[in-house]
mmCIF file of C-alpha atoms and ligand atoms in Angstrom:
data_model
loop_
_atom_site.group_PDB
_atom_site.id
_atom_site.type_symbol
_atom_site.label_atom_id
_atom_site.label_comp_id
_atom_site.label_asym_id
_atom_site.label_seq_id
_atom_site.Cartn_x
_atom_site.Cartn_y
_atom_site.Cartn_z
ATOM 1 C CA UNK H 1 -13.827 -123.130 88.313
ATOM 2 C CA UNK H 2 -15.231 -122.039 91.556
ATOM 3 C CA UNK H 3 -15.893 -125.918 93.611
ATOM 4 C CA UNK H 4 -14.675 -129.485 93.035
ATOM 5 C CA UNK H 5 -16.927 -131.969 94.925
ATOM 6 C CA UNK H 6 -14.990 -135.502 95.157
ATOM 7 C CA UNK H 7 -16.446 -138.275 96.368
ATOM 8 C CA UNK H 8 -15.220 -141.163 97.456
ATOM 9 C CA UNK H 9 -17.414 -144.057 97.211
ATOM 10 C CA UNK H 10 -17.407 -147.949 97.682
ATOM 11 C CA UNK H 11 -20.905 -149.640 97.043
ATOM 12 C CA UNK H 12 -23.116 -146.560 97.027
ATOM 13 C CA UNK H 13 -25.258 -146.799 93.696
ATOM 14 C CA UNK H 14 -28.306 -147.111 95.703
ATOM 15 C CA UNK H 15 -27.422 -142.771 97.214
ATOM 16 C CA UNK H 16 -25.632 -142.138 94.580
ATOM 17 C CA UNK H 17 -28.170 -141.051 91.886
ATOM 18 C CA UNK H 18 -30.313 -138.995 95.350
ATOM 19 C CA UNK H 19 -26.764 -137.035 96.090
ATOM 20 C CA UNK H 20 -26.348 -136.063 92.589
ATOM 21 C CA UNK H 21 -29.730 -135.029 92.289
ATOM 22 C CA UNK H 22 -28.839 -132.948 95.117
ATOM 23 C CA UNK H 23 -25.734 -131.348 94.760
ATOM 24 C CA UNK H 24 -26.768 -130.335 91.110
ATOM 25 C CA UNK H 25 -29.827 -128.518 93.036
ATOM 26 C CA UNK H 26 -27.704 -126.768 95.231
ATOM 27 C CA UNK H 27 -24.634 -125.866 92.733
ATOM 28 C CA UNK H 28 -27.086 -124.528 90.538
ATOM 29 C CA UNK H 29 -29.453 -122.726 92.953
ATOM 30 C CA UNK H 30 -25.574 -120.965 93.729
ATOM 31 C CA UNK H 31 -24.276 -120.305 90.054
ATOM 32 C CA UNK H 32 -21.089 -122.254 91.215
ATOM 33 C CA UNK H 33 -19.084 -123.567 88.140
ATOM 34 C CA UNK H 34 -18.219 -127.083 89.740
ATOM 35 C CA UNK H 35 -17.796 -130.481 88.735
ATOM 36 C CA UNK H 36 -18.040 -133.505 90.794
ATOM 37 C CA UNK H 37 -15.490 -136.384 90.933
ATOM 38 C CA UNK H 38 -16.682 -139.423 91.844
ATOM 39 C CA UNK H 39 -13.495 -142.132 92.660
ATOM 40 C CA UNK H 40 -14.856 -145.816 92.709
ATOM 41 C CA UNK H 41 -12.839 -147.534 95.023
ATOM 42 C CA UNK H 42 -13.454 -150.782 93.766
ATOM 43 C CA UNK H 43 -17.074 -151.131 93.791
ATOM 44 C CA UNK H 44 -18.883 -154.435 93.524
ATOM 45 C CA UNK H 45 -22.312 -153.083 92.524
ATOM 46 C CA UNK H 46 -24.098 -151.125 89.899
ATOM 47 C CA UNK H 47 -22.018 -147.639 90.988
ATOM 48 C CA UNK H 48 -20.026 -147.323 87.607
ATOM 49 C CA UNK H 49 -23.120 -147.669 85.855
ATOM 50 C CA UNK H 50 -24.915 -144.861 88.089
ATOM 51 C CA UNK H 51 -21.458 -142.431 87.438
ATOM 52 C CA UNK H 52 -21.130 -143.540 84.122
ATOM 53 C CA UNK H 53 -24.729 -142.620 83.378
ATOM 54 C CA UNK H 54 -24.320 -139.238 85.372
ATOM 55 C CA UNK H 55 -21.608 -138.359 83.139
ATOM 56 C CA UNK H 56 -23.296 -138.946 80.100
ATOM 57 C CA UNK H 57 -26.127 -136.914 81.271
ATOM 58 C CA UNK H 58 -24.404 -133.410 82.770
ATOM 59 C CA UNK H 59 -20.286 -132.844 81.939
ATOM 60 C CA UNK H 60 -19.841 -131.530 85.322
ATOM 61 C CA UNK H 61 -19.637 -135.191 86.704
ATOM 62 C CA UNK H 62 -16.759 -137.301 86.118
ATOM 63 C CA UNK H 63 -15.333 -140.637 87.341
ATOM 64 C CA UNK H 64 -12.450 -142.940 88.086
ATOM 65 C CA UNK H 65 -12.926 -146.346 89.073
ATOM 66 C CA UNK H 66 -10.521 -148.225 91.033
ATOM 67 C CA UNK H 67 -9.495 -151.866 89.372
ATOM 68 C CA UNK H 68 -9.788 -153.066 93.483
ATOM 69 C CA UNK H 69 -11.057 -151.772 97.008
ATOM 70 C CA UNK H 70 -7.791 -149.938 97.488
ATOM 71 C CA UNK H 71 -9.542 -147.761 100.304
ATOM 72 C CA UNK H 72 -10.750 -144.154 101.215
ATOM 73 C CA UNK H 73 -7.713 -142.497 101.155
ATOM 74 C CA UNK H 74 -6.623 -143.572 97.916
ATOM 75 C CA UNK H 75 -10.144 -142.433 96.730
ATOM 76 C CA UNK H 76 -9.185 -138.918 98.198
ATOM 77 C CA UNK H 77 -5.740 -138.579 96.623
ATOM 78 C CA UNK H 78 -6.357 -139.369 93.425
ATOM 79 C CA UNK H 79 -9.643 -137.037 94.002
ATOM 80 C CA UNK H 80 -7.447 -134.596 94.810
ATOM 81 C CA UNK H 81 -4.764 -134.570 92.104
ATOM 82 C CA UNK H 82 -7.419 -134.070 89.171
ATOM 83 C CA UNK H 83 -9.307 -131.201 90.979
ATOM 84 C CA UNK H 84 -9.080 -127.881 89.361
ATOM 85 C CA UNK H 85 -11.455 -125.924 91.731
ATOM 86 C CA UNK H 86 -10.680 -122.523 93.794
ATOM 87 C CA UNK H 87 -12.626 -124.872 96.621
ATOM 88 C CA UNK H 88 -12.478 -128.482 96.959
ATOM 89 C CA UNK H 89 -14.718 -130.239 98.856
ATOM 90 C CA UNK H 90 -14.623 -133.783 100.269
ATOM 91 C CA UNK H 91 -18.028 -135.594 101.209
ATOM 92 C CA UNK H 92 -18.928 -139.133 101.789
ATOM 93 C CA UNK H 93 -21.575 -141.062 98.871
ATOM 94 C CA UNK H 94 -23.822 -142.121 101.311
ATOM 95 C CA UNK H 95 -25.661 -139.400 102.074
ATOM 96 C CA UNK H 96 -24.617 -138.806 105.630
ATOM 97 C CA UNK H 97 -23.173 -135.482 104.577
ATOM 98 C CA UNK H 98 -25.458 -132.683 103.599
ATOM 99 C CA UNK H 99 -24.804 -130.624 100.017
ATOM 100 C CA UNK H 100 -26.756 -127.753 101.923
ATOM 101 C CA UNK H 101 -23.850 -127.172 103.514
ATOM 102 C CA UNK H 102 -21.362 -126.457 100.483
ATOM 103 C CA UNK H 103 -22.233 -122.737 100.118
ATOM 104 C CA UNK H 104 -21.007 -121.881 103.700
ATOM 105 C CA UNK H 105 -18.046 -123.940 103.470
ATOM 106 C CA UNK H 106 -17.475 -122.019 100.744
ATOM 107 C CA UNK H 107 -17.627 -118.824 101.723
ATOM 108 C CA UNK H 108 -15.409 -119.716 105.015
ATOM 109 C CA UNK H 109 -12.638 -120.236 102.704
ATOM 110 C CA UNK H 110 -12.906 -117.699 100.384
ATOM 111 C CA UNK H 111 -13.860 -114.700 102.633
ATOM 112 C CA UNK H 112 -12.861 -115.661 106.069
ATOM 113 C CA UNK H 113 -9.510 -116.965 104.537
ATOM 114 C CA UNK H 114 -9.010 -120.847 105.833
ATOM 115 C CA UNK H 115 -6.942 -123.273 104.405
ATOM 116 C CA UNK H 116 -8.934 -126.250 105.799
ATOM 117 C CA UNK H 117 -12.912 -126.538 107.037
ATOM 118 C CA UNK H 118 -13.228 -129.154 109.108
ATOM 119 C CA UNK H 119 -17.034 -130.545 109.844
ATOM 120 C CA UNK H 120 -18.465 -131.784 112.742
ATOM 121 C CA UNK H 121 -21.556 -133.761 113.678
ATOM 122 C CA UNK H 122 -22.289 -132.045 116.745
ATOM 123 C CA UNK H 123 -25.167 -134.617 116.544
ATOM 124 C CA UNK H 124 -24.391 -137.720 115.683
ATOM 125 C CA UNK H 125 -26.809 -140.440 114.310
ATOM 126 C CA UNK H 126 -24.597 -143.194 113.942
ATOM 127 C CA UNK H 127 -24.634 -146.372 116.770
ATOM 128 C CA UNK H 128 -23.661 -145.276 120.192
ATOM 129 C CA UNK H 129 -21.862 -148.011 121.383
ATOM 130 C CA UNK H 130 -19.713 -148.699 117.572
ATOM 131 C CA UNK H 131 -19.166 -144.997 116.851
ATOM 132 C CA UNK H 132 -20.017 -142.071 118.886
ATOM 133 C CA UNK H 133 -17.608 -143.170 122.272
ATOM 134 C CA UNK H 134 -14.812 -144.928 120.303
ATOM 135 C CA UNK H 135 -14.993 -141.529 117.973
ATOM 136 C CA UNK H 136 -14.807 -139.079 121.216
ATOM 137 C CA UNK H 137 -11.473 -140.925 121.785
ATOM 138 C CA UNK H 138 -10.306 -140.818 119.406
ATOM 139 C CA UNK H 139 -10.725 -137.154 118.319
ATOM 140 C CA UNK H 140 -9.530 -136.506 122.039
ATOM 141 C CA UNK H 141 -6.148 -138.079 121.449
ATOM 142 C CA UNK H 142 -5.659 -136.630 118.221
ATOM 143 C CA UNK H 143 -6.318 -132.861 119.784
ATOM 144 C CA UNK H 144 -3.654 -133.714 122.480
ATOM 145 C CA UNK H 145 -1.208 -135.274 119.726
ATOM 146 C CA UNK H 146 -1.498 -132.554 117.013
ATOM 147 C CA UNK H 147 -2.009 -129.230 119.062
ATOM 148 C CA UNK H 148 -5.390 -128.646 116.641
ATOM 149 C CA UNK H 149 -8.507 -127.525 117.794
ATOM 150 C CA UNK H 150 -10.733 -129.491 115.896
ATOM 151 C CA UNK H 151 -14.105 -131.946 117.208
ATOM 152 C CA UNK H 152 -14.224 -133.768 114.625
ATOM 153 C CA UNK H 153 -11.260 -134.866 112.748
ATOM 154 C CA UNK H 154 -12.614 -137.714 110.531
ATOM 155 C CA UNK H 155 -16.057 -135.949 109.510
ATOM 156 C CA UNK H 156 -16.267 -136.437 105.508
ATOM 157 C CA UNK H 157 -17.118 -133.509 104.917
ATOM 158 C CA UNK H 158 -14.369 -131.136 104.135
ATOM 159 C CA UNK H 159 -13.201 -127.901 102.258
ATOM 160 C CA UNK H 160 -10.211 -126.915 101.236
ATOM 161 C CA UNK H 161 -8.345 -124.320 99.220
ATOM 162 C CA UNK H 162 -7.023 -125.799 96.179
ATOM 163 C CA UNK H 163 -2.838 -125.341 97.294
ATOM 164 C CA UNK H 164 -4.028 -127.586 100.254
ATOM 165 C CA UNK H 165 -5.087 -130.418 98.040
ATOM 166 C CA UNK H 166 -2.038 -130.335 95.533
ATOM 167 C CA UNK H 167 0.625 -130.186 98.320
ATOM 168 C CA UNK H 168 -0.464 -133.208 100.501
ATOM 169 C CA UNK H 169 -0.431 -136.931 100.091
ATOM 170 C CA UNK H 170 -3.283 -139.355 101.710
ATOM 171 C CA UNK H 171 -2.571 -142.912 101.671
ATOM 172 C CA UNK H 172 -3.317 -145.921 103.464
ATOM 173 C CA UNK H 173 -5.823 -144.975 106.191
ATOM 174 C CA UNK H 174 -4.496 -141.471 107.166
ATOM 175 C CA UNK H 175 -7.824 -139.968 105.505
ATOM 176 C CA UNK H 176 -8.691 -139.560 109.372
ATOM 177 C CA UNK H 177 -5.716 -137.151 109.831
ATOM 178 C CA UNK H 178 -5.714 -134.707 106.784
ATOM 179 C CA UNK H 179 -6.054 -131.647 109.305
ATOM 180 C CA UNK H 180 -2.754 -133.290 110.792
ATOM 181 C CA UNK H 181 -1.186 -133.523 107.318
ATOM 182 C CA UNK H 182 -2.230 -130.179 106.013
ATOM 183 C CA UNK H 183 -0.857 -128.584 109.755
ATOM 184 C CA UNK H 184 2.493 -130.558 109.162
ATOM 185 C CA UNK H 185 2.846 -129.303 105.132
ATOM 186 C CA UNK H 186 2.476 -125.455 106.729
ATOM 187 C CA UNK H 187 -1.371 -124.804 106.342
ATOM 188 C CA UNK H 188 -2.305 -123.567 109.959
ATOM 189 C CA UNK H 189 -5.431 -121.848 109.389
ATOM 190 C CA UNK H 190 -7.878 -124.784 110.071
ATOM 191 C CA UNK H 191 -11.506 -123.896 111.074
ATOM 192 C CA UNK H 192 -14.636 -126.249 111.623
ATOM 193 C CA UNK H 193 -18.061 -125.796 110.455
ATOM 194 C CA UNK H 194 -20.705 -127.651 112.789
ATOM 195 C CA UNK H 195 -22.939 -129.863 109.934
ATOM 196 C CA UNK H 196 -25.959 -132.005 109.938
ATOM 197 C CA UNK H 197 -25.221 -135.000 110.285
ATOM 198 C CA UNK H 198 -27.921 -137.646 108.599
ATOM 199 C CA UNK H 199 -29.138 -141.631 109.191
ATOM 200 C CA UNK H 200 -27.425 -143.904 106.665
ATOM 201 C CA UNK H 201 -30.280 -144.682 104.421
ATOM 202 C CA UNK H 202 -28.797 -147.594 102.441
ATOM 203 C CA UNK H 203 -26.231 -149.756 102.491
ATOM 204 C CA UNK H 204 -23.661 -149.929 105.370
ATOM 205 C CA UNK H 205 -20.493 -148.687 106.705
ATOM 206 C CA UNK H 206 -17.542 -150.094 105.598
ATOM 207 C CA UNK H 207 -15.857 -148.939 108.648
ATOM 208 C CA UNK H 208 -15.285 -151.597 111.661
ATOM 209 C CA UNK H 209 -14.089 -151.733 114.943
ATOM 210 C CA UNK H 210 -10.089 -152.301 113.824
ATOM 211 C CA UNK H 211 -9.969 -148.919 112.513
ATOM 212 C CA UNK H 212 -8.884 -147.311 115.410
ATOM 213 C CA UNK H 213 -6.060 -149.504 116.412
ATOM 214 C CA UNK H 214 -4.705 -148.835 113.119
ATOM 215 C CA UNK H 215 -5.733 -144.978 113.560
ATOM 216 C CA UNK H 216 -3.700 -144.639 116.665
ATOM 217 C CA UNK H 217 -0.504 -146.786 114.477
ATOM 218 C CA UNK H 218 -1.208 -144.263 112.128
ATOM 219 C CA UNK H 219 -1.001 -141.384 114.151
ATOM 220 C CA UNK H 220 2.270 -142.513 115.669
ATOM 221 C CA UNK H 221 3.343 -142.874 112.677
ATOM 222 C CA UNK H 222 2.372 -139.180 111.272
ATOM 223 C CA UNK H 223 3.626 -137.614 114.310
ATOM 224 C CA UNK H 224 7.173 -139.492 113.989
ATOM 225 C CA UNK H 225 7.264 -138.626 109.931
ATOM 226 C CA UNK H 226 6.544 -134.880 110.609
ATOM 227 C CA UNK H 227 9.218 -134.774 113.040
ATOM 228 C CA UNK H 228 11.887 -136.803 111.979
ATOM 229 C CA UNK H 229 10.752 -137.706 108.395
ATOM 230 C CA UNK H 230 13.479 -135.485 107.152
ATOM 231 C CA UNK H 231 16.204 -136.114 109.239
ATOM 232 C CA UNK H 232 15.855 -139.468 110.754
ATOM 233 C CA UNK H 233 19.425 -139.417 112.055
ATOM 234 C CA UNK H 234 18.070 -137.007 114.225
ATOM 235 C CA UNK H 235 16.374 -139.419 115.875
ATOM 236 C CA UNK H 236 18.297 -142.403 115.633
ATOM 237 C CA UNK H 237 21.301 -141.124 116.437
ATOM 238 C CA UNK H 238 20.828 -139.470 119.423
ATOM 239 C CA UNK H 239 18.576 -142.333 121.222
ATOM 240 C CA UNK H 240 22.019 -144.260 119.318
ATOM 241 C CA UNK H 241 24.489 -142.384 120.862
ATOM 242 C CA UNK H 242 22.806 -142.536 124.345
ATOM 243 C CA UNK H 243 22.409 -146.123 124.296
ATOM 244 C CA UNK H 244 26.635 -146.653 123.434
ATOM 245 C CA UNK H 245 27.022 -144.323 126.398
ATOM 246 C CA UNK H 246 25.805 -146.557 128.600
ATOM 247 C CA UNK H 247 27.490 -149.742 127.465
ATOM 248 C CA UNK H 248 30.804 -147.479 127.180
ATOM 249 C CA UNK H 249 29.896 -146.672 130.884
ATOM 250 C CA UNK H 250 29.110 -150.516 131.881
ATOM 251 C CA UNK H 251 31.865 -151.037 129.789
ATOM 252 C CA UNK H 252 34.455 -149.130 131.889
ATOM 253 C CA UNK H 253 33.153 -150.642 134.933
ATOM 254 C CA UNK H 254 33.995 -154.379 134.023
ATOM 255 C CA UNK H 255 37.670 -152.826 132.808
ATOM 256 C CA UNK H 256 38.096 -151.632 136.080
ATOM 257 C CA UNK H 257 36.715 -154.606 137.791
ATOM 258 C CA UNK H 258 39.040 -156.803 135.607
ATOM 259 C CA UNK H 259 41.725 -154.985 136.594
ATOM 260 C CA UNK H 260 41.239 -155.007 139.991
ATOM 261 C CA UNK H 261 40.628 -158.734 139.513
ATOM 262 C CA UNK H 262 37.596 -158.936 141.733
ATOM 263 C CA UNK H 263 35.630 -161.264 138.907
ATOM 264 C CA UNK H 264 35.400 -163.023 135.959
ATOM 265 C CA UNK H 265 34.294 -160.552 133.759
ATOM 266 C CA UNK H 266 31.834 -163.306 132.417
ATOM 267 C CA UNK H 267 30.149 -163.090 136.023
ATOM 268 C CA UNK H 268 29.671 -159.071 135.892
ATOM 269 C CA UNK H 269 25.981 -158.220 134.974
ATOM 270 C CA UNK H 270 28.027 -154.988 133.564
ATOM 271 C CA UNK H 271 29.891 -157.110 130.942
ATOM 272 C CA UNK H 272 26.506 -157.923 129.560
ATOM 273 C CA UNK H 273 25.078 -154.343 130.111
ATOM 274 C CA UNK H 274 28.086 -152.904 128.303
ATOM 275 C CA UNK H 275 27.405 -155.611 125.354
ATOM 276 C CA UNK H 276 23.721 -154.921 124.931
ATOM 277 C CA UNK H 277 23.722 -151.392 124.995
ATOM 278 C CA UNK H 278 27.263 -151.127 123.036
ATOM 279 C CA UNK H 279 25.323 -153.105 119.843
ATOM 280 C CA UNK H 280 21.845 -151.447 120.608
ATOM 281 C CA UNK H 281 23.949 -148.142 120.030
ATOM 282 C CA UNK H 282 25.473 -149.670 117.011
ATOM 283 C CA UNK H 283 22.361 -150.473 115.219
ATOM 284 C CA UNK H 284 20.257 -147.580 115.952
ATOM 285 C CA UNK H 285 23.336 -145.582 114.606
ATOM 286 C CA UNK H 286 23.230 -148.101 111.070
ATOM 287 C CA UNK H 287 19.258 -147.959 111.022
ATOM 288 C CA UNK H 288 19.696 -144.300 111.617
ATOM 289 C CA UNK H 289 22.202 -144.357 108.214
ATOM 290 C CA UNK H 290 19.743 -146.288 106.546
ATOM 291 C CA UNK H 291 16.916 -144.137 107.081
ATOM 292 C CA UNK H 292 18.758 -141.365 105.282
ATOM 293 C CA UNK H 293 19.751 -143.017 102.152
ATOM 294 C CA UNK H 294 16.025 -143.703 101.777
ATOM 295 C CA UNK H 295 15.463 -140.267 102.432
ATOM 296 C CA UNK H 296 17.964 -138.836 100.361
ATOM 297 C CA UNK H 297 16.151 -140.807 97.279
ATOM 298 C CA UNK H 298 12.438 -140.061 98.294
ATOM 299 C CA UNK H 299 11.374 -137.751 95.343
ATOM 300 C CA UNK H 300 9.083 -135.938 97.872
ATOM 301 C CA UNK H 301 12.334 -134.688 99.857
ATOM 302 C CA UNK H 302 12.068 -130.975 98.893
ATOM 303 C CA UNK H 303 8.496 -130.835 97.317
ATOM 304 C CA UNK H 304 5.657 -128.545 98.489
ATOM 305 C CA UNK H 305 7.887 -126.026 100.340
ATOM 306 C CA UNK H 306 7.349 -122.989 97.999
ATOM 307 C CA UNK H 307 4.276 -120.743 98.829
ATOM 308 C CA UNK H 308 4.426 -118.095 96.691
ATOM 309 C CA UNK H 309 7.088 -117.273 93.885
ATOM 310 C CA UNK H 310 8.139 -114.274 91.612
ATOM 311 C CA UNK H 311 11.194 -115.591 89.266
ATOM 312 C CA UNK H 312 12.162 -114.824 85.850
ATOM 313 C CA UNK H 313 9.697 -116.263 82.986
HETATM 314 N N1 LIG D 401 -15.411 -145.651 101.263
HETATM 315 C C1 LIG D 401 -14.492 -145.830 100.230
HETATM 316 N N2 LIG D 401 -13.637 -146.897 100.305
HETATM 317 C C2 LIG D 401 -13.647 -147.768 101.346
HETATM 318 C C3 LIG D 401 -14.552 -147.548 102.403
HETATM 319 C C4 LIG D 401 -15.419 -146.473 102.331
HETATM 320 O O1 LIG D 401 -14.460 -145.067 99.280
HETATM 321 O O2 LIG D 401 -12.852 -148.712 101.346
HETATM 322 C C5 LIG D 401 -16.341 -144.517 101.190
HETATM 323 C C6 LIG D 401 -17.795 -144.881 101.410
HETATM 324 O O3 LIG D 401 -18.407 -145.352 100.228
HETATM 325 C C7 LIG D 401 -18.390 -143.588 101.877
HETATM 326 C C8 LIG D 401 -17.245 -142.969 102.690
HETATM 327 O O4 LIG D 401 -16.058 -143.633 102.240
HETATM 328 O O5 LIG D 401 -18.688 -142.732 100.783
HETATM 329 C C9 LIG D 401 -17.439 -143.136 104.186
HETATM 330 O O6 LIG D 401 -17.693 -144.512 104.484
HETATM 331 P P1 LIG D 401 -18.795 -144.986 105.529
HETATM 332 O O7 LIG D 401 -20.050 -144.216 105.345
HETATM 333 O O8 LIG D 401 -18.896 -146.461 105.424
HETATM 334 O O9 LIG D 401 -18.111 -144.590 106.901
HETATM 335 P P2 LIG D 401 -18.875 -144.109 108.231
HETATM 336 O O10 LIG D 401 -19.784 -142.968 107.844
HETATM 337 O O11 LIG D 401 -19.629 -145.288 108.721
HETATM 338 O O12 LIG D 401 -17.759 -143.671 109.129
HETATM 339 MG MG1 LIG D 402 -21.166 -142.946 106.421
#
């Protein structure tokens, strides 16, 4: 199968019958063998009856529909682990993305050789003010953060090759950093494809404001995992072992002073220095310990790592 098309959608079923129409123009108009997976995250409206209709009518489209509004990501990953395409593509339901632009994506990562194809709304036609400056931020940061060139991290529209997909894991609201992810699990070839961008026709966004506050927790949080995530000790231990330094340090000070009997120790600001930073190097050390038992049971702790193998059948 050459393309899988999964969408993610979340009260859509007034675009979702005009963006089949239209990707089964274009996929056709190609000769791709596809099929399209459409992940109901929960919908409240009439969208399971649109996909369940579009199933019924052409077995290239298929569904899964979430028992609750579990989010985008989730949409993606489960997307993602039923896609059998050389190419998979991500776009949103709401017609913002344009199927024209499948072929080229495409053909960027079959000829040119990418592993990810980013796209970007060069031009924008969302609300100034809610999207377009908040976004520029955003994307900004994110360039700094993850050393990738990209515009637009959190376009929609997406295509990947189909070891991407099956070797990285989107949940909670990371959807906005799978270039990140797919850098971090080894795929460095990441390209971007300027796309048109189009007006939301119906419905609305089901995006808000608070989404970047958690974006930038998020990112923290990716950055930290992709560094330490596999040996947390690393981490904890030495910030650990630098913070009993200095109580061992403060420590020695109020020995000395004791000795010397200048003070009641209780009077030194270093007995209390040496205290604090003696148990803040204690329990970084135990969190540090901690972090590797749940390591050492994540059943993620070695997967994804092979490329390429040639072993005995
Ligand atoms: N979406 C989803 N689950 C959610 C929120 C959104 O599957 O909880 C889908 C939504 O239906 C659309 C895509 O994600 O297909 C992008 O959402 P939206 O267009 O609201 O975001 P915006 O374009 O405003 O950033
Ligand atoms: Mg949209």
């Amino acid at each position: 199968m050459d393309i899988s098309i999964v969408v993610p959608l979340f009260n859509e079923d007034e675009s979702l019958p005009h963006l089949a129409e239209w990707i089964t123009r274009v996929m056709d108009e190609n000769h791709f063998t596809y099929e399209v997976l459409m992940i109901d995250d929960g919908s409240k409206d009439h969208s399971w009856e649109v996909i369940e209709r579009l199933a019924a009518e052409n077995s290239c489209y298929k569904g899964v529909k979430f028992r609750r509004n579990y989010g985008k990501s989730a949409a993606l990953n489960v997307g993602f682990s039923h896609a059998q395409g050389d190419v998979v593509i991500t776009m949103d339901a709401d017609l913002q993305d344009s199927p024209d632009e499948i072929p080229e994506l495409y053909r960027m990562i079959k000829e040119e050789g990418y592993d990810l194809v980013s796209g970007w709304k060069k031009k924008r036609y969302d609300s100034k003010l809610a999207k377009n400056l908040p976004s520029k931020l955003f994307n900004a940061t994110t360039r700094r953060m993850s050393g990738i060139k990209l515009h637009d991290f959190n376009c929609g529209l997406k295509a990947y090759r189909h070891d991407v997909v099956k070797s990285i894991e989107v949940y909670g609201e990371m959807h906005r950093y799978i270039p990140v992810i797919a850098k971090w699990a080894g795929f460095t070839k990441i390209g971007e494809k300027v796309v048109q961008h189009r007006k939301r026709e119906f419905g609305t966004t089901k995006f808000g404001m608070n989404r970047f506050v958690n974006g930038y927790l998020d990112l923290i949080s990716i950055m930290f995992i992709s560094k330490f995530g596999k040996q947390p000790m690393h981490f904890f231990g030495f910030i650990g072992s630098f913070a009993f330094l200095l109580g061992f340090v403060a420590f020695v000070v109020v020995a000395i002073q004791k000795i010397a009997g200048v003070i009641y120790i209780t009077k030194s600001a270093y007995f209390y220095l040496s205290m604090f930073f003696m148990l803040l190097g204690v329990l970084l050390f135990v969190t540090g310990f901690l972090a590797e038992l749940v390591c050492r049971n994540s059943s993620t702790r070695n997967a994804y790592l092979i490329e390429k193998e040639l072993l005995d059948k």
